[in-house]
PDB file of C-alpha atoms in Angstrom:
ATOM      1  CA  MET A 131      -4.048 -29.744   2.235  1.00  0.00           C
ATOM      2  CA  GLU A 132      -7.013 -27.210   1.538  1.00  0.00           C
ATOM      3  CA  ILE A 133      -8.125 -24.249   4.040  1.00  0.00           C
ATOM      4  CA  LYS A 134     -11.943 -22.609   2.910  1.00  0.00           C
ATOM      5  CA  ILE A 135     -12.285 -18.427   4.098  1.00  0.00           C
ATOM      6  CA  GLN A 136     -15.701 -17.853   3.633  1.00  0.00           C
ATOM      7  CA  ASP A 137     -15.383 -14.196   3.920  1.00  0.00           C
ATOM      8  CA  LEU A 138     -13.419 -11.277   5.440  1.00  0.00           C
ATOM      9  CA  SER A 139     -14.045 -12.568   9.574  1.00  0.00           C
ATOM     10  CA  HIS A 140     -12.382 -15.902   9.545  1.00  0.00           C
ATOM     11  CA  ILE A 141      -9.800 -15.231   7.885  1.00  0.00           C
ATOM     12  CA  HIS A 142      -7.569 -15.467  11.377  1.00  0.00           C
ATOM     13  CA  GLU A 143      -9.306 -18.687  12.097  1.00  0.00           C
ATOM     14  CA  ALA A 144      -8.022 -19.943   8.682  1.00  0.00           C
ATOM     15  CA  ALA A 145      -4.400 -18.771   9.749  1.00  0.00           C
ATOM     16  CA  ARG A 146      -4.365 -20.814  13.051  1.00  0.00           C
ATOM     17  CA  GLN A 147      -4.986 -23.736  10.887  1.00  0.00           C
ATOM     18  CA  PHE A 148      -2.467 -23.031   8.618  1.00  0.00           C
ATOM     19  CA  ILE A 149       0.242 -22.387  10.981  1.00  0.00           C
ATOM     20  CA  ALA A 150      -1.122 -25.906  12.341  1.00  0.00           C
ATOM     21  CA  GLN A 151       0.315 -27.407   9.406  1.00  0.00           C
ATOM     22  CA  ILE A 152       3.491 -25.771   8.906  1.00  0.00           C
ATOM     23  CA  GLY A 153       5.542 -27.959  11.045  1.00  0.00           C
ATOM     24  CA  THR A 154       9.088 -27.556  10.212  1.00  0.00           C
ATOM     25  CA  HIS A 155       9.086 -26.101   6.723  1.00  0.00           C
ATOM     26  CA  THR A 156      10.272 -22.148   7.258  1.00  0.00           C
ATOM     27  CA  VAL A 157      10.282 -21.227   3.078  1.00  0.00           C
ATOM     28  CA  PHE A 158       6.615 -20.459   1.855  1.00  0.00           C
ATOM     29  CA  ALA A 159       5.541 -19.251  -1.870  1.00  0.00           C
ATOM     30  CA  PHE A 160       2.256 -17.654  -2.228  1.00  0.00           C
ATOM     31  CA  TYR A 161       0.689 -17.755  -5.814  1.00  0.00           C
ATOM     32  CA  GLY A 162      -2.580 -16.222  -6.798  1.00  0.00           C
ATOM     33  CA  ASN A 163      -3.758 -13.568  -8.867  1.00  0.00           C
ATOM     34  CA  MET A 164      -3.578  -9.713  -8.081  1.00  0.00           C
ATOM     35  CA  GLY A 165      -6.120  -9.372  -5.732  1.00  0.00           C
ATOM     36  CA  ALA A 166      -6.568 -13.085  -4.231  1.00  0.00           C
ATOM     37  CA  GLY A 167      -5.732 -12.201  -0.706  1.00  0.00           C
ATOM     38  CA  LYS A 168      -1.822 -13.260  -0.443  1.00  0.00           C
ATOM     39  CA  THR A 169      -0.795 -10.032   1.208  1.00  0.00           C
ATOM     40  CA  THR A 170      -4.115 -10.124   3.448  1.00  0.00           C
ATOM     41  CA  PHE A 171      -3.308 -13.974   4.526  1.00  0.00           C
ATOM     42  CA  ILE A 172       0.415 -13.286   5.253  1.00  0.00           C
ATOM     43  CA  LYS A 173      -0.645 -10.600   7.440  1.00  0.00           C
ATOM     44  CA  ALA A 174      -3.569 -12.497   9.287  1.00  0.00           C
ATOM     45  CA  VAL A 175      -0.573 -15.229   9.570  1.00  0.00           C
ATOM     46  CA  CYS A 176       1.559 -12.861  11.118  1.00  0.00           C
ATOM     47  CA  GLU A 177      -0.576 -11.724  13.576  1.00  0.00           C
ATOM     48  CA  GLU A 178      -1.431 -15.071  14.991  1.00  0.00           C
ATOM     49  CA  LEU A 179       2.231 -15.850  14.868  1.00  0.00           C
ATOM     50  CA  GLY A 180       2.896 -12.530  17.618  1.00  0.00           C
ATOM     51  CA  VAL A 181       3.862  -9.774  14.886  1.00  0.00           C
ATOM     52  CA  LYS A 182       3.233  -6.184  16.720  1.00  0.00           C
ATOM     53  CA  ASP A 183       4.589  -4.298  13.985  1.00  0.00           C
ATOM     54  CA  ILE A 184       2.577  -2.639  11.127  1.00  0.00           C
ATOM     55  CA  ILE A 185       2.358  -5.590   8.725  1.00  0.00           C
ATOM     56  CA  THR A 186       2.545  -4.208   4.735  1.00  0.00           C
ATOM     57  CA  SER A 187       3.097  -5.610   1.464  1.00  0.00           C
ATOM     58  CA  PRO A 188       6.953  -4.805   0.832  1.00  0.00           C
ATOM     59  CA  THR A 189       6.305  -4.255  -2.894  1.00  0.00           C
ATOM     60  CA  PHE A 190       8.540  -1.281  -3.235  1.00  0.00           C
ATOM     61  CA  ALA A 191      11.021  -2.293  -0.459  1.00  0.00           C
ATOM     62  CA  ILE A 192      10.672  -5.952  -1.764  1.00  0.00           C
ATOM     63  CA  VAL A 193      11.181  -7.677   1.968  1.00  0.00           C
ATOM     64  CA  ASN A 194      10.149  -6.591   4.802  1.00  0.00           C
ATOM     65  CA  GLU A 195      11.404  -8.245   8.419  1.00  0.00           C
ATOM     66  CA  TYR A 196       9.181  -8.520  11.553  1.00  0.00           C
ATOM     67  CA  GLU A 197       9.951  -9.573  15.083  1.00  0.00           C
ATOM     68  CA  VAL A 198       7.809 -12.104  16.558  1.00  0.00           C
ATOM     69  CA  ALA A 199       6.626 -10.664  19.867  1.00  0.00           C
ATOM     70  CA  GLN A 200       7.383 -12.592  23.241  1.00  0.00           C
ATOM     71  CA  THR A 201       4.882 -15.438  23.980  1.00  0.00           C
ATOM     72  CA  SER A 202       3.560 -14.227  26.873  1.00  0.00           C
ATOM     73  CA  ASN A 203       2.132 -11.599  24.782  1.00  0.00           C
ATOM     74  CA  LEU A 204       0.395 -13.658  22.684  1.00  0.00           C
ATOM     75  CA  LYS A 205      -3.240 -14.150  22.204  1.00  0.00           C
ATOM     76  CA  PRO A 206      -3.951 -17.763  24.389  1.00  0.00           C
ATOM     77  CA  GLN A 207      -4.702 -19.643  21.362  1.00  0.00           C
ATOM     78  CA  THR A 208      -1.479 -18.455  19.342  1.00  0.00           C
ATOM     79  CA  SER A 209       0.929 -19.384  21.712  1.00  0.00           C
ATOM     80  CA  ASN A 210       0.775 -23.098  21.518  1.00  0.00           C
ATOM     81  CA  LEU A 211       1.368 -22.341  17.895  1.00  0.00           C
ATOM     82  CA  ARG A 212       4.076 -20.211  18.221  1.00  0.00           C
ATOM     83  CA  SER A 213       5.610 -22.403  20.888  1.00  0.00           C
ATOM     84  CA  ALA A 214       5.054 -25.390  18.377  1.00  0.00           C
ATOM     85  CA  MET A 215       6.897 -23.763  15.417  1.00  0.00           C
ATOM     86  CA  LEU A 216       8.854 -20.676  16.125  1.00  0.00           C
ATOM     87  CA  LEU A 217      10.227 -22.297  19.135  1.00  0.00           C
ATOM     88  CA  ASP A 218      11.180 -25.680  17.222  1.00  0.00           C
ATOM     89  CA  SER A 219      15.229 -26.266  17.364  1.00  0.00           C
ATOM     90  CA  SER A 220      14.427 -25.490  13.311  1.00  0.00           C
ATOM     91  CA  MET A 221      14.138 -22.477  13.966  1.00  0.00           C
ATOM     92  CA  LYS A 222      16.852 -19.873  14.476  1.00  0.00           C
ATOM     93  CA  SER A 223      15.038 -16.722  15.270  1.00  0.00           C
ATOM     94  CA  SER A 224      11.998 -15.495  16.003  1.00  0.00           C
ATOM     95  CA  SER A 225      12.044 -13.180  12.949  1.00  0.00           C
ATOM     96  CA  ILE A 226       9.825 -13.236   9.993  1.00  0.00           C
ATOM     97  CA  TYR A 227      10.668 -12.250   6.336  1.00  0.00           C
ATOM     98  CA  HIS A 228       7.972 -11.184   4.110  1.00  0.00           C
ATOM     99  CA  PHE A 229       8.787 -10.758   0.588  1.00  0.00           C
ATOM    100  CA  ASP A 230       7.175  -9.497  -2.560  1.00  0.00           C
ATOM    101  CA  PHE A 231       8.893  -9.713  -6.041  1.00  0.00           C
ATOM    102  CA  TYR A 232       6.377  -7.928  -8.117  1.00  0.00           C
ATOM    103  CA  ARG A 233       8.881  -5.375  -9.025  1.00  0.00           C
ATOM    104  CA  ILE A 234      11.585  -7.583 -10.108  1.00  0.00           C
ATOM    105  CA  LYS A 235      12.688  -6.881 -13.198  1.00  0.00           C
ATOM    106  CA  ARG A 236      15.274  -9.183 -13.650  1.00  0.00           C
ATOM    107  CA  ILE A 237      16.851 -12.299 -11.525  1.00  0.00           C
ATOM    108  CA  GLU A 238      20.088 -10.372 -10.810  1.00  0.00           C
ATOM    109  CA  GLU A 239      18.260  -8.113  -8.667  1.00  0.00           C
ATOM    110  CA  VAL A 240      17.360 -10.973  -6.128  1.00  0.00           C
ATOM    111  CA  TYR A 241      21.128 -12.205  -6.296  1.00  0.00           C
ATOM    112  CA  ASP A 242      21.884  -8.690  -5.541  1.00  0.00           C
ATOM    113  CA  MET A 243      19.794  -8.395  -2.374  1.00  0.00           C
ATOM    114  CA  GLY A 244      21.599 -11.558  -0.632  1.00  0.00           C
ATOM    115  CA  TYR A 245      17.991 -13.716  -0.988  1.00  0.00           C
ATOM    116  CA  GLU A 246      20.357 -16.889  -0.081  1.00  0.00           C
ATOM    117  CA  ASP A 247      21.177 -15.172   3.484  1.00  0.00           C
ATOM    118  CA  TYR A 248      16.756 -15.035   4.290  1.00  0.00           C
ATOM    119  CA  PHE A 249      15.885 -18.617   2.560  1.00  0.00           C
ATOM    120  CA  TYR A 250      18.447 -20.182   4.564  1.00  0.00           C
ATOM    121  CA  SER A 251      18.357 -18.402   7.744  1.00  0.00           C
ATOM    122  CA  GLY A 252      16.155 -20.818   9.364  1.00  0.00           C
ATOM    123  CA  SER A 253      13.080 -17.586   9.984  1.00  0.00           C
ATOM    124  CA  LEU A 254      10.035 -17.733   8.630  1.00  0.00           C
ATOM    125  CA  CYS A 255       9.899 -16.673   4.789  1.00  0.00           C
ATOM    126  CA  LEU A 256       7.032 -15.996   3.176  1.00  0.00           C
ATOM    127  CA  ILE A 257       6.619 -15.000  -0.386  1.00  0.00           C
ATOM    128  CA  GLU A 258       4.205 -12.844  -2.773  1.00  0.00           C
ATOM    129  CA  TRP A 259       5.015 -13.373  -6.442  1.00  0.00           C
ATOM    130  CA  PRO A 260       7.660 -16.450  -6.036  1.00  0.00           C
ATOM    131  CA  GLU A 261       6.923 -16.843  -9.630  1.00  0.00           C
ATOM    132  CA  LEU A 262       9.418 -14.429 -10.634  1.00  0.00           C
ATOM    133  CA  ILE A 263      12.401 -16.576  -8.755  1.00  0.00           C
ATOM    134  CA  GLU A 264      11.052 -19.701  -8.952  1.00  0.00           C
ATOM    135  CA  GLU A 265      14.239 -21.328  -9.914  1.00  0.00           C
ATOM    136  CA  LEU A 266      15.851 -19.715  -6.959  1.00  0.00           C
ATOM    137  CA  LEU A 267      13.266 -21.111  -4.657  1.00  0.00           C
ATOM    138  CA  PRO A 268      14.898 -23.912  -2.415  1.00  0.00           C
ATOM    139  CA  ASP A 269      13.968 -27.518  -2.836  1.00  0.00           C
ATOM    140  CA  ASP A 270      11.782 -27.753   0.065  1.00  0.00           C
ATOM    141  CA  ALA A 271       9.634 -24.365  -0.157  1.00  0.00           C
ATOM    142  CA  VAL A 272       5.906 -24.984   0.242  1.00  0.00           C
ATOM    143  CA  ARG A 273       3.740 -23.405  -2.543  1.00  0.00           C
ATOM    144  CA  VAL A 274       0.623 -21.811  -1.205  1.00  0.00           C
ATOM    145  CA  THR A 275      -1.845 -20.929  -3.595  1.00  0.00           C
ATOM    146  CA  ILE A 276      -4.795 -18.749  -2.907  1.00  0.00           C
ATOM    147  CA  LYS A 277      -7.653 -18.632  -5.015  1.00  0.00           C
ATOM    148  CA  GLU A 278     -11.059 -16.442  -4.901  1.00  0.00           C
ATOM    149  CA  GLU A 279     -13.978 -18.637  -5.634  1.00  0.00           C
ATOM    150  CA  ALA A 280     -16.980 -17.309  -7.606  1.00  0.00           C
ATOM    151  CA  ASP A 281     -18.545 -16.226  -4.668  1.00  0.00           C
ATOM    152  CA  GLY A 282     -15.889 -14.210  -3.071  1.00  0.00           C
ATOM    153  CA  SER A 283     -14.629 -17.260  -0.723  1.00  0.00           C
ATOM    154  CA  ARG A 284     -11.049 -17.825  -0.870  1.00  0.00           C
ATOM    155  CA  THR A 285      -9.502 -21.635  -1.359  1.00  0.00           C
ATOM    156  CA  ILE A 286      -5.643 -21.979   0.627  1.00  0.00           C
ATOM    157  CA  SER A 287      -4.020 -24.730  -0.702  1.00  0.00           C
ATOM    158  CA  PHE A 288      -1.105 -26.496   0.187  1.00  0.00           C
TER     159      PHE A 288
END
């Protein structure tokens, strides 16, 4: 599937389209060049799912955990999306884990952080720079590519 983002004012609409396609998948690997918009798009997805925390790139922390707000606190357009995804029986918690593996130097660092506890938790895992840990991704991880087009728009493919 492809989602086109003409400009930043349309990012939340694109995030809602993306969420509508998640289904029962929980691990999403985001590929794209530096500056393509991976963090910005993940931030919009988290906001649409009801995260009230400040959402930033976990470049130095490697992983950020966000708690999803209660359904009653969500914007009306997103409450059905959250109900469909986060309350699905395959989801075990309302946490979202946001990873950035850009600064990983050795794969052992990922083993040491206990990546399996996150990837197989049933919680939503959104991963930036998965190229560096490709061999550790679950078989059912969804690969998402964000490409900056010549006109400045973005195309999200998965």
